[in-house]
mmCIF file with all atom_site columns, C-alpha atoms in Angstrom:
data_model
loop_
_atom_site.group_PDB
_atom_site.id
_atom_site.type_symbol
_atom_site.label_atom_id
_atom_site.label_alt_id
_atom_site.label_comp_id
_atom_site.label_asym_id
_atom_site.label_entity_id
_atom_site.label_seq_id
_atom_site.pdbx_PDB_ins_code
_atom_site.Cartn_x
_atom_site.Cartn_y
_atom_site.Cartn_z
_atom_site.occupancy
_atom_site.B_iso_or_equiv
_atom_site.pdbx_formal_charge
_atom_site.auth_seq_id
_atom_site.auth_comp_id
_atom_site.auth_asym_id
_atom_site.auth_atom_id
_atom_site.pdbx_PDB_model_num
ATOM 1  C CA . SER A 1 1  ? 179.012 298.954 -2.499 1.00 45.00 ? 1  SER A CA 1
ATOM 2  C CA . LYS A 1 2  ? 177.615 297.920 0.876  1.00 71.00 ? 2  LYS A CA 1
ATOM 3  C CA . GLY A 1 3  ? 174.301 299.725 0.395  1.00 86.00 ? 3  GLY A CA 1
ATOM 4  C CA . CYS A 1 4  ? 171.007 298.257 1.490  1.00 90.00 ? 4  CYS A CA 1
ATOM 5  C CA . SER A 1 5  ? 169.250 295.789 -0.784 1.00 92.00 ? 5  SER A CA 1
ATOM 6  C CA . VAL A 1 6  ? 166.095 294.007 0.355  1.00 94.00 ? 6  VAL A CA 1
ATOM 7  C CA . LYS A 1 7  ? 164.326 291.555 -1.944 1.00 96.00 ? 7  LYS A CA 1
ATOM 8  C CA . ASN A 1 8  ? 160.835 290.205 -1.335 1.00 97.00 ? 8  ASN A CA 1
ATOM 9  C CA . LYS A 1 9  ? 161.224 286.476 -2.003 1.00 96.00 ? 9  LYS A CA 1
ATOM 10 C CA . ALA A 1 10 ? 157.554 286.072 -3.022 1.00 97.00 ? 10 ALA A CA 1
ATOM 11 C CA . THR A 1 11 ? 157.248 289.018 -5.417 1.00 97.00 ? 11 THR A CA 1
ATOM 12 C CA . GLY A 1 12 ? 160.854 289.396 -6.602 1.00 97.00 ? 12 GLY A CA 1
ATOM 13 C CA . ARG A 1 13 ? 160.692 293.152 -5.978 1.00 97.00 ? 13 ARG A CA 1
ATOM 14 C CA . THR A 1 14 ? 163.840 294.801 -4.562 1.00 97.00 ? 14 THR A CA 1
ATOM 15 C CA . TYR A 1 15 ? 163.940 297.832 -2.232 1.00 96.00 ? 15 TYR A CA 1
ATOM 16 C CA . THR A 1 16 ? 166.766 300.131 -1.138 1.00 94.00 ? 16 THR A CA 1
ATOM 17 C CA . THR A 1 17 ? 165.450 300.545 2.428  1.00 92.00 ? 17 THR A CA 1
ATOM 18 C CA . LEU A 1 18 ? 164.297 297.910 4.880  1.00 92.00 ? 18 LEU A CA 1
ATOM 19 C CA . GLN A 1 19 ? 161.312 300.014 6.022  1.00 92.00 ? 19 GLN A CA 1
ATOM 20 C CA . ALA A 1 20 ? 159.991 300.343 2.442  1.00 95.00 ? 20 ALA A CA 1
ATOM 21 C CA . ALA A 1 21 ? 160.313 296.582 1.970  1.00 96.00 ? 21 ALA A CA 1
ATOM 22 C CA . VAL A 1 22 ? 158.568 295.857 5.292  1.00 95.00 ? 22 VAL A CA 1
ATOM 23 C CA . LYS A 1 23 ? 155.683 298.220 4.460  1.00 95.00 ? 23 LYS A CA 1
ATOM 24 C CA . ALA A 1 24 ? 155.129 296.491 1.101  1.00 96.00 ? 24 ALA A CA 1
ATOM 25 C CA . THR A 1 25 ? 155.354 292.954 2.517  1.00 95.00 ? 25 THR A CA 1
ATOM 26 C CA . ARG A 1 26 ? 152.289 290.837 3.158  1.00 95.00 ? 26 ARG A CA 1
ATOM 27 C CA . PRO A 1 27 ? 151.985 288.502 6.172  1.00 94.00 ? 27 PRO A CA 1
ATOM 28 C CA . ARG A 1 28 ? 154.165 285.373 6.144  1.00 93.00 ? 28 ARG A CA 1
ATOM 29 C CA . GLN A 1 29 ? 156.399 286.630 3.328  1.00 95.00 ? 29 GLN A CA 1
ATOM 30 C CA . THR A 1 30 ? 160.202 286.574 3.525  1.00 94.00 ? 30 THR A CA 1
ATOM 31 C CA . LEU A 1 31 ? 162.564 289.476 2.909  1.00 94.00 ? 31 LEU A CA 1
ATOM 32 C CA . LEU A 1 32 ? 166.159 288.758 1.869  1.00 93.00 ? 32 LEU A CA 1
ATOM 33 C CA . LEU A 1 33 ? 168.459 291.487 3.231  1.00 91.00 ? 33 LEU A CA 1
ATOM 34 C CA . SER A 1 34 ? 171.970 292.136 1.962  1.00 89.00 ? 34 SER A CA 1
ATOM 35 C CA . GLY A 1 35 ? 174.371 294.984 2.589  1.00 87.00 ? 35 GLY A CA 1
ATOM 36 C CA . THR A 1 36 ? 173.927 297.570 5.340  1.00 85.00 ? 36 THR A CA 1
ATOM 37 C CA . CYS A 1 37 ? 170.432 298.961 5.920  1.00 87.00 ? 37 CYS A CA 1
ATOM 38 C CA . ARG A 1 38 ? 170.141 302.113 8.038  1.00 84.00 ? 38 ARG A CA 1
ATOM 39 C CA . GLY A 1 39 ? 167.209 303.702 9.823  1.00 84.00 ? 39 GLY A CA 1
ATOM 40 C CA . LYS A 1 40 ? 164.296 302.695 12.024 1.00 83.00 ? 40 LYS A CA 1
ATOM 41 C CA . VAL A 1 41 ? 162.061 299.771 11.105 1.00 87.00 ? 41 VAL A CA 1
ATOM 42 C CA . SER A 1 42 ? 158.550 299.094 12.373 1.00 88.00 ? 42 SER A CA 1
ATOM 43 C CA . ILE A 1 43 ? 157.130 295.620 11.770 1.00 90.00 ? 43 ILE A CA 1
ATOM 44 C CA . LYS A 1 44 ? 153.339 295.263 11.971 1.00 89.00 ? 44 LYS A CA 1
ATOM 45 C CA . GLU A 1 45 ? 152.846 291.920 10.159 1.00 90.00 ? 45 GLU A CA 1
ATOM 46 C CA . ASP A 1 46 ? 154.163 288.376 10.698 1.00 93.00 ? 46 ASP A CA 1
ATOM 47 C CA . ILE A 1 47 ? 157.208 288.269 8.388  1.00 93.00 ? 47 ILE A CA 1
ATOM 48 C CA . THR A 1 48 ? 160.688 286.769 8.112  1.00 93.00 ? 48 THR A CA 1
ATOM 49 C CA . ILE A 1 49 ? 163.809 288.842 7.466  1.00 92.00 ? 49 ILE A CA 1
ATOM 50 C CA . LYS A 1 50 ? 166.730 286.708 6.361  1.00 90.00 ? 50 LYS A CA 1
ATOM 51 C CA . GLY A 1 51 ? 170.271 288.023 6.023  1.00 87.00 ? 51 GLY A CA 1
ATOM 52 C CA . VAL A 1 52 ? 172.010 286.971 2.815  1.00 86.00 ? 52 VAL A CA 1
ATOM 53 C CA . ALA A 1 53 ? 175.767 287.408 2.399  1.00 81.00 ? 53 ALA A CA 1
ATOM 54 C CA . ARG A 1 54 ? 176.649 288.628 -1.083 1.00 76.00 ? 54 ARG A CA 1
ATOM 55 C CA . ARG A 1 55 ? 180.101 289.204 -2.516 1.00 78.00 ? 55 ARG A CA 1
ATOM 56 C CA . GLY A 1 56 ? 181.168 292.829 -2.110 1.00 74.00 ? 56 GLY A CA 1
ATOM 57 C CA . ARG A 1 57 ? 178.372 293.717 0.345  1.00 70.00 ? 57 ARG A CA 1
ATOM 58 C CA . GLY A 1 58 ? 179.810 292.381 3.609  1.00 74.00 ? 58 GLY A CA 1
ATOM 59 C CA . ARG A 1 59 ? 177.632 290.865 6.302  1.00 77.00 ? 59 ARG A CA 1
ATOM 60 C CA . PRO A 1 60 ? 173.926 291.725 6.300  1.00 81.00 ? 60 PRO A CA 1
ATOM 61 C CA . THR A 1 61 ? 173.498 294.514 8.883  1.00 80.00 ? 61 THR A CA 1
ATOM 62 C CA . ILE A 1 62 ? 170.738 296.733 10.285 1.00 79.00 ? 62 ILE A CA 1
ATOM 63 C CA . LEU A 1 63 ? 172.022 299.994 11.807 1.00 76.00 ? 63 LEU A CA 1
ATOM 64 C CA . GLY A 1 64 ? 170.258 302.950 13.403 1.00 71.00 ? 64 GLY A CA 1
ATOM 65 C CA . TRP A 1 65 ? 171.128 306.518 12.504 1.00 64.00 ? 65 TRP A CA 1
ATOM 66 C CA . GLN A 1 66 ? 172.423 307.297 16.009 1.00 65.00 ? 66 GLN A CA 1
ATOM 67 C CA . ALA A 1 67 ? 174.044 305.100 18.642 1.00 59.00 ? 67 ALA A CA 1
ATOM 68 C CA . PHE A 1 68 ? 171.822 303.561 21.339 1.00 54.00 ? 68 PHE A CA 1
ATOM 69 C CA . ARG A 1 69 ? 168.544 304.398 19.575 1.00 65.00 ? 69 ARG A CA 1
ATOM 70 C CA . ARG A 1 70 ? 165.781 301.877 18.979 1.00 67.00 ? 70 ARG A CA 1
ATOM 71 C CA . ILE A 1 71 ? 166.068 300.609 15.426 1.00 72.00 ? 71 ILE A CA 1
ATOM 72 C CA . LEU A 1 72 ? 163.567 297.747 15.365 1.00 73.00 ? 72 LEU A CA 1
ATOM 73 C CA . THR A 1 73 ? 160.011 297.798 16.697 1.00 71.00 ? 73 THR A CA 1
ATOM 74 C CA . VAL A 1 74 ? 157.721 294.771 16.503 1.00 76.00 ? 74 VAL A CA 1
ATOM 75 C CA . GLY A 1 75 ? 154.019 295.437 17.041 1.00 76.00 ? 75 GLY A CA 1
ATOM 76 C CA . GLY A 1 76 ? 151.971 293.648 19.713 1.00 74.00 ? 76 GLY A CA 1
ATOM 77 C CA . GLY A 1 77 ? 150.808 290.190 18.651 1.00 79.00 ? 77 GLY A CA 1
ATOM 78 C CA . VAL A 1 78 ? 153.204 290.176 15.684 1.00 77.00 ? 78 VAL A CA 1
ATOM 79 C CA . THR A 1 79 ? 155.820 287.482 15.051 1.00 79.00 ? 79 THR A CA 1
ATOM 80 C CA . ALA A 1 80 ? 158.990 288.712 13.353 1.00 81.00 ? 80 ALA A CA 1
ATOM 81 C CA . THR A 1 81 ? 161.581 286.063 12.545 1.00 82.00 ? 81 THR A CA 1
ATOM 82 C CA . LEU A 1 82 ? 165.134 287.290 11.984 1.00 80.00 ? 82 LEU A CA 1
ATOM 83 C CA . ARG A 1 83 ? 167.684 284.879 10.516 1.00 74.00 ? 83 ARG A CA 1
#
């Protein structure tokens, strides 16, 4: 399956949507993303999102629900690091 899996490196908790993981993440924590995550994401804290290739999941990917729509919003004064 290529479904979304996002693990908080600090807590070990895993989420099935990137937005749920981002909402539960504290500043300066790292999220490990594998598979394909769909939907809009709003980042309001300084965090790192790192793509992790896992067998059977393909490349880590963030997709919107519709073409040419904003999928990632980073709040003012926030640092979001994507790797």
